[in-house]
mmCIF file of C-alpha atoms and ligand atoms in Angstrom:
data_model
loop_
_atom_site.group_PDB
_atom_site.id
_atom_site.type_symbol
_atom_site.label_atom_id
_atom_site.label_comp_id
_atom_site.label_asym_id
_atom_site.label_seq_id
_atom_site.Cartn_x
_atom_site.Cartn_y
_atom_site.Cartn_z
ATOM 1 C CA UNK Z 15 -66.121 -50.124 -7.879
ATOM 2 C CA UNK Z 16 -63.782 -51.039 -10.891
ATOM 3 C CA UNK Z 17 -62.924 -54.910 -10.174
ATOM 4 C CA UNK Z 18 -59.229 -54.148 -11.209
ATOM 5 C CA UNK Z 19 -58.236 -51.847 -8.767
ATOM 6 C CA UNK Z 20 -56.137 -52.472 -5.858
ATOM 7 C CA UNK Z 21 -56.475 -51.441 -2.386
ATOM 8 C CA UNK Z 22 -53.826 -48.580 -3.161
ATOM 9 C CA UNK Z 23 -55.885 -47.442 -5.975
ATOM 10 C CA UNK Z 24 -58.064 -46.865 -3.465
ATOM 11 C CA UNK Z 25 -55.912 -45.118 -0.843
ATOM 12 C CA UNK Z 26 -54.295 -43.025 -3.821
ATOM 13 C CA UNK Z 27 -58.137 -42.094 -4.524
ATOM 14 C CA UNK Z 28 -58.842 -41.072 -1.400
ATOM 15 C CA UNK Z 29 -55.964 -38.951 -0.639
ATOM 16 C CA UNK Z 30 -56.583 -37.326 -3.808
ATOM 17 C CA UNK Z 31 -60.034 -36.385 -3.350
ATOM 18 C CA UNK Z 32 -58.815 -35.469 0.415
ATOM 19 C CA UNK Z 33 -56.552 -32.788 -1.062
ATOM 20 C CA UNK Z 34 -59.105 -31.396 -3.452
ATOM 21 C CA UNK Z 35 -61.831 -31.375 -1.001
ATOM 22 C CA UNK Z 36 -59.062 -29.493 1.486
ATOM 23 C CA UNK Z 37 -58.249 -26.874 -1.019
ATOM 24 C CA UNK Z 38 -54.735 -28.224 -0.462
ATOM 25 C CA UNK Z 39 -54.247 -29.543 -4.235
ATOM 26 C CA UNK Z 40 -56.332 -28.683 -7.562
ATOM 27 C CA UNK Z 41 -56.869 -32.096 -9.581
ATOM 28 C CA UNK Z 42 -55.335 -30.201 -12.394
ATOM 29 C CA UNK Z 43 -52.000 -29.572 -10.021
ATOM 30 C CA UNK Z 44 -52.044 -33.563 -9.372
ATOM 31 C CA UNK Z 45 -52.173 -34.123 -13.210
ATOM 32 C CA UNK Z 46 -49.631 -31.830 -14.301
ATOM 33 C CA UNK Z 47 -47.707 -33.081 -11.292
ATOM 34 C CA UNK Z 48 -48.091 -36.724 -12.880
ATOM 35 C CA UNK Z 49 -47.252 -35.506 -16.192
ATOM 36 C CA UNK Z 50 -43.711 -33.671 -15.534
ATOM 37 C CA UNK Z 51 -42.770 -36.983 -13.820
ATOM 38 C CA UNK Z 52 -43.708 -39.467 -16.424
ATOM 39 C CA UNK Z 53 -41.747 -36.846 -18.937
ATOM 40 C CA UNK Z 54 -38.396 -37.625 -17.249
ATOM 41 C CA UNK Z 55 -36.151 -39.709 -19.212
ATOM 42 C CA UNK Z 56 -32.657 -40.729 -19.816
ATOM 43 C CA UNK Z 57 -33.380 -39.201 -23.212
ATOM 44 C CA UNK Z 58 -33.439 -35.800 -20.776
ATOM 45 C CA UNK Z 59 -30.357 -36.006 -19.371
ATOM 46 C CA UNK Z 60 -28.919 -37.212 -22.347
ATOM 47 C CA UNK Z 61 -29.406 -33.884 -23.906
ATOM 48 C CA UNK Z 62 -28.131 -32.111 -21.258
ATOM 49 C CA UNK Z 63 -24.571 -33.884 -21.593
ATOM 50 C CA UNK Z 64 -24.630 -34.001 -25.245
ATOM 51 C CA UNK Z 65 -25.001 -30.403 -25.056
ATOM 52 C CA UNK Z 66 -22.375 -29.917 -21.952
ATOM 53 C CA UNK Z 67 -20.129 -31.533 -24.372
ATOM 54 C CA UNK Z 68 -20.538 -29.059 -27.279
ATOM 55 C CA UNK Z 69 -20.797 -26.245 -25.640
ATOM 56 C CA UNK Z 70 -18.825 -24.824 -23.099
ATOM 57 C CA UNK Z 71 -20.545 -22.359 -21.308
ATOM 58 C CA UNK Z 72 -23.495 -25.029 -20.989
ATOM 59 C CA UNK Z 73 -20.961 -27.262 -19.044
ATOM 60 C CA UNK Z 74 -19.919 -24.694 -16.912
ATOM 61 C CA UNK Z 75 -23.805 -23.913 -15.536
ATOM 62 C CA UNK Z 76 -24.375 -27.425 -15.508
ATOM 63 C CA UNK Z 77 -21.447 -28.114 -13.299
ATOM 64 C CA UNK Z 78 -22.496 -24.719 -11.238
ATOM 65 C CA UNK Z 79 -26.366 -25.435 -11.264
ATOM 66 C CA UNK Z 80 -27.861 -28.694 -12.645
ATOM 67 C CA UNK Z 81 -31.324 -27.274 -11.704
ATOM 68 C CA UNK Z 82 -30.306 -23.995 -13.960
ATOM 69 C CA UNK Z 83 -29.124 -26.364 -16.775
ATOM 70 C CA UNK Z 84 -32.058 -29.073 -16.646
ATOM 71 C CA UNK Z 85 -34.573 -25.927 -16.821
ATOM 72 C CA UNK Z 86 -32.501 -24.097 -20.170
ATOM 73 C CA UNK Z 87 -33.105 -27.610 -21.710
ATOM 74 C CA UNK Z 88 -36.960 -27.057 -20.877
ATOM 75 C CA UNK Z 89 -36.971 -30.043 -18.417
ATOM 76 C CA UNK Z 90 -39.603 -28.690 -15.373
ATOM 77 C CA UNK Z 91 -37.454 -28.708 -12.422
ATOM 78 C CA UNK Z 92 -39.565 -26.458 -10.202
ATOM 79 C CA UNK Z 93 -40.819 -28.458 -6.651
ATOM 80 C CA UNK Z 94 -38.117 -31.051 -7.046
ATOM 81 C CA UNK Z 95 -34.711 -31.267 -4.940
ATOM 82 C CA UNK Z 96 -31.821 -29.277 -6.288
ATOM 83 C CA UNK Z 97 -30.090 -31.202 -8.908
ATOM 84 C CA UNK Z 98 -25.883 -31.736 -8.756
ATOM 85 C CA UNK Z 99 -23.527 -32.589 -11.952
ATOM 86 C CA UNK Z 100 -20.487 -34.884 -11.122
ATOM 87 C CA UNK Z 101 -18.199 -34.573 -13.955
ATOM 88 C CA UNK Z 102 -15.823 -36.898 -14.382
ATOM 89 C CA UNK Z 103 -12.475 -36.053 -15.497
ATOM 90 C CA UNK Z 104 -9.263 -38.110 -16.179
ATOM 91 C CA UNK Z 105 -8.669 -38.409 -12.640
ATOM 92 C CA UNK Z 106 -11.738 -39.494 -11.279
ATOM 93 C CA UNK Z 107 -14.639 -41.465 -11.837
ATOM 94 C CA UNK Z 108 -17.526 -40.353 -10.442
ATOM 95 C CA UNK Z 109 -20.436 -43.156 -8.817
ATOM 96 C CA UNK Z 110 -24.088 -42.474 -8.054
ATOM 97 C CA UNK Z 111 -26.017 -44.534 -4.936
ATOM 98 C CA UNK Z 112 -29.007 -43.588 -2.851
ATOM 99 C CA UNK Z 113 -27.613 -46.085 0.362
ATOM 100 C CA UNK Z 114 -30.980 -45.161 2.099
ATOM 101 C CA UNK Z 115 -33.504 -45.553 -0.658
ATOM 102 C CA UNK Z 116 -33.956 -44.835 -4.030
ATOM 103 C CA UNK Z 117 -33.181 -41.553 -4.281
ATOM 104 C CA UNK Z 118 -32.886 -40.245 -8.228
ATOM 105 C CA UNK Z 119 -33.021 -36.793 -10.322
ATOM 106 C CA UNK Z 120 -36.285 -38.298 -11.873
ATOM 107 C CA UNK Z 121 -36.815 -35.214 -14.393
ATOM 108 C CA UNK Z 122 -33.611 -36.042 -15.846
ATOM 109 C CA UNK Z 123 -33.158 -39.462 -15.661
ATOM 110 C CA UNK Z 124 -36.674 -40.966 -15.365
ATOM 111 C CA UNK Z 125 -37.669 -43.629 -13.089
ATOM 112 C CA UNK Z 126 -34.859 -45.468 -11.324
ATOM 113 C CA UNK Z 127 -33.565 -48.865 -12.886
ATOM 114 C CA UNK Z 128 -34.608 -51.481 -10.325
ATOM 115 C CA UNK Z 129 -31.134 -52.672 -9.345
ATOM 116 C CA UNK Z 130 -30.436 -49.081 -8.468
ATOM 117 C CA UNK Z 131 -33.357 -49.763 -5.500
ATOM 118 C CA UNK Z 132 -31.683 -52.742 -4.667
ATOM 119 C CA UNK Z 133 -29.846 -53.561 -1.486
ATOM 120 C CA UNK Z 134 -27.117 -55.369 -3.208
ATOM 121 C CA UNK Z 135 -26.457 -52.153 -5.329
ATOM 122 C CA UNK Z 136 -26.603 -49.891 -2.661
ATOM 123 C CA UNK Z 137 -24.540 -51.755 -0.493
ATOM 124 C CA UNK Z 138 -21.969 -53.166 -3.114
ATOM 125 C CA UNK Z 139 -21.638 -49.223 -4.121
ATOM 126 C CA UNK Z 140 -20.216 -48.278 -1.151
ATOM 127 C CA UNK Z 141 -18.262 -51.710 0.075
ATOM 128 C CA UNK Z 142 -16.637 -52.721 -3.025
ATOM 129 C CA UNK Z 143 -17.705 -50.172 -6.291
ATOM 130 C CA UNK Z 144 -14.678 -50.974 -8.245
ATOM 131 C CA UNK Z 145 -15.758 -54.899 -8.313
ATOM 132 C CA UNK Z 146 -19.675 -53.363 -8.805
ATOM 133 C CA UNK Z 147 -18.236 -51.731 -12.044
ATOM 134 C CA UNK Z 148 -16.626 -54.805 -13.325
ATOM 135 C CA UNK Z 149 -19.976 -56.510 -13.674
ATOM 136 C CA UNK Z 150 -20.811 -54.101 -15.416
ATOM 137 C CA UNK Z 151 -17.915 -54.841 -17.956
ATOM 138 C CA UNK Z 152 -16.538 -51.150 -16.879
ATOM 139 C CA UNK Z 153 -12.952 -50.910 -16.084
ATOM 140 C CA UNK Z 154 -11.460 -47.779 -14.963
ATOM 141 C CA UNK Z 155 -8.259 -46.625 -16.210
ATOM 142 C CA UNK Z 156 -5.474 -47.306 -14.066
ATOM 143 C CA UNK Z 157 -4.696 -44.432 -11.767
ATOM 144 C CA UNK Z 158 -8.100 -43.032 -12.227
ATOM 145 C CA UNK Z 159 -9.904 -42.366 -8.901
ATOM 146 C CA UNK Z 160 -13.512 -43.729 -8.136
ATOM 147 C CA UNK Z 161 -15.408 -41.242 -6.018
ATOM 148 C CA UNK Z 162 -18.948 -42.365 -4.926
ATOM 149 C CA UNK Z 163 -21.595 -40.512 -3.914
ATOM 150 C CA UNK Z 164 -24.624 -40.471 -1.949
ATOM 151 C CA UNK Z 165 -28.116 -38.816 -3.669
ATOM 152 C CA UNK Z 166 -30.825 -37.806 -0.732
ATOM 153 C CA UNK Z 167 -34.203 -36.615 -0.271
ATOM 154 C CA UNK Z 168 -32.019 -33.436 -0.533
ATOM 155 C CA UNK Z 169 -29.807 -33.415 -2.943
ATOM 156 C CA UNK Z 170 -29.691 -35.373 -6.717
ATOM 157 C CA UNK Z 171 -26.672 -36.358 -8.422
ATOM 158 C CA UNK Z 172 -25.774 -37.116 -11.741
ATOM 159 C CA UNK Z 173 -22.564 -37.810 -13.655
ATOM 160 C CA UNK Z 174 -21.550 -35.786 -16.582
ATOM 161 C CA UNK Z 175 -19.169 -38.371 -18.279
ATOM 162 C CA UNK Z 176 -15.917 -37.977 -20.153
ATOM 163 C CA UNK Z 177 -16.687 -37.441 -24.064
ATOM 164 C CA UNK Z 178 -15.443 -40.830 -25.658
ATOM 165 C CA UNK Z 179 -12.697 -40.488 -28.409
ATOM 166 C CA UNK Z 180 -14.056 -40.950 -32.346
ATOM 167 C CA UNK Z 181 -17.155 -38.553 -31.822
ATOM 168 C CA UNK Z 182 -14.827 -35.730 -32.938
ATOM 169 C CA UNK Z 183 -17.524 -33.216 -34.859
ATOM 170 C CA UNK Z 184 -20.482 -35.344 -33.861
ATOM 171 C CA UNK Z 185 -23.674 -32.891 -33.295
ATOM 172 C CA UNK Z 186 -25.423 -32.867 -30.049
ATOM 173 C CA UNK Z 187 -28.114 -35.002 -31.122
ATOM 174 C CA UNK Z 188 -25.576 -37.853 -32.271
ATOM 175 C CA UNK Z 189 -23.978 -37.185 -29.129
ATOM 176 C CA UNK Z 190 -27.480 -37.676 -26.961
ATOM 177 C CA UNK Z 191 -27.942 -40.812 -28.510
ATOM 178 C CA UNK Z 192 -24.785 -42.774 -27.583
ATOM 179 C CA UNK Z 193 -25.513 -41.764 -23.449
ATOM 180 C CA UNK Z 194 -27.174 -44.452 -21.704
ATOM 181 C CA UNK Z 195 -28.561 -44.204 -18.321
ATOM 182 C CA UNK Z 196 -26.238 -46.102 -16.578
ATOM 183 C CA UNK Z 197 -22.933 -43.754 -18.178
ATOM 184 C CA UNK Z 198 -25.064 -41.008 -16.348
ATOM 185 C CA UNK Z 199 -24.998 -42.956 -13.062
ATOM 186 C CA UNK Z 200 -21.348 -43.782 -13.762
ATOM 187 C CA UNK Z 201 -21.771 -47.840 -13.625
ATOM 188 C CA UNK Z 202 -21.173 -47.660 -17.780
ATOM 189 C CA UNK Z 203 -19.093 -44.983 -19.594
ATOM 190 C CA UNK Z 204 -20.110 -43.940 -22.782
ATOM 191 C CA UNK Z 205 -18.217 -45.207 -26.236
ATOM 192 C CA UNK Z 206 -18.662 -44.320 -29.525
ATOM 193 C CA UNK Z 207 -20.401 -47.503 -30.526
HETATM 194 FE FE1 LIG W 25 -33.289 -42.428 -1.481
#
């Protein structure tokens, strides 16, 4: 036994072998499994709304069918919840939270930031999100509504945010590389830089 491992390397190894030795589960199954979820990134939904924003009838399926969009970007959705695209619009502001857990669209945005696990965010999301937003230096225009809403085991949300002004004929890939993780959350918006 390899001094380094931990007592959940161990479980994890033994479930493993459990679900081989059941026929449940190939090894190969669990590695590709492992390898679609250490390929999400921001840099994957990033795409997604750079394109959105150049291309109309992209926005439109994204809006209708994140899952649809995510998998014409050649981002492996299959297995996972359905994903849902908040877009946010002059009038509102849209606000993602998990209040139960940690729920997150993990092929498109990767593994969760650890405040987004946190109790303080999840609670503070709910109980007062326009004073969350201001420590995160993002103030919402006056008028502008602030809708937030709850990712589950069923469903995952993410925001599609407003294209900032002064990335008029920007290509997509400029475009990916200004959206941040947290604009696709909604705690940040996106600028130009
Ligand atoms: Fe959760």
């Amino acid at each position: 036994m390899n001094i380094l491992e931990t007592p959940s390397d161990r479980l994890l190894e033994a479930v493993r072998s459990l679900l081989a030795a059941k026929g449940h589960l190939t090894t190969d199954e669990i590695a590709e499994r492992i390898r679609i979820t250490d390929g999400g990134s921001p840099a994957q939904g990033a795409r997604m709304v750079a394109r959105a924003w150049t291309d109309p009838d992209y926005k439109a399926l994204m809006l209708r069918d994140g899952t649809m969009a995510a998998e014409a970007m050649a981002i492996p959705m299959r297995g996972l919840p359905p994903l849902g695209v908040l877009e946010d619009t002059e009038a509102v502001h849209n606000l993602v939270v998990c209040t139960l857990c940690s729920c997150y669209p993990r092929a498109v945005l990767g593994y969760p930031p650890f405040w987004f696990k946190s109790a303080a965010y999840r609670a503070r999301a709910v109980r007062d999100p326009r004073g969350l937003l201001g420590e995160w230096g993002t103030v919402l225009p006056v008028g502008q509504k602030l809708r937030v809403v709850d990712s589950t085991a069923d469903y995952r949300w993410m925001v599609l945010p407003r294209r900032p002004a002064g990335t008029e004929g920007w290509s997509a890939e400029q475009l990916a590389a200004i959206v941040r993780e947290g604009d696709m959350i909604g705690v940040t918006i996106p600028t130009a830089g």
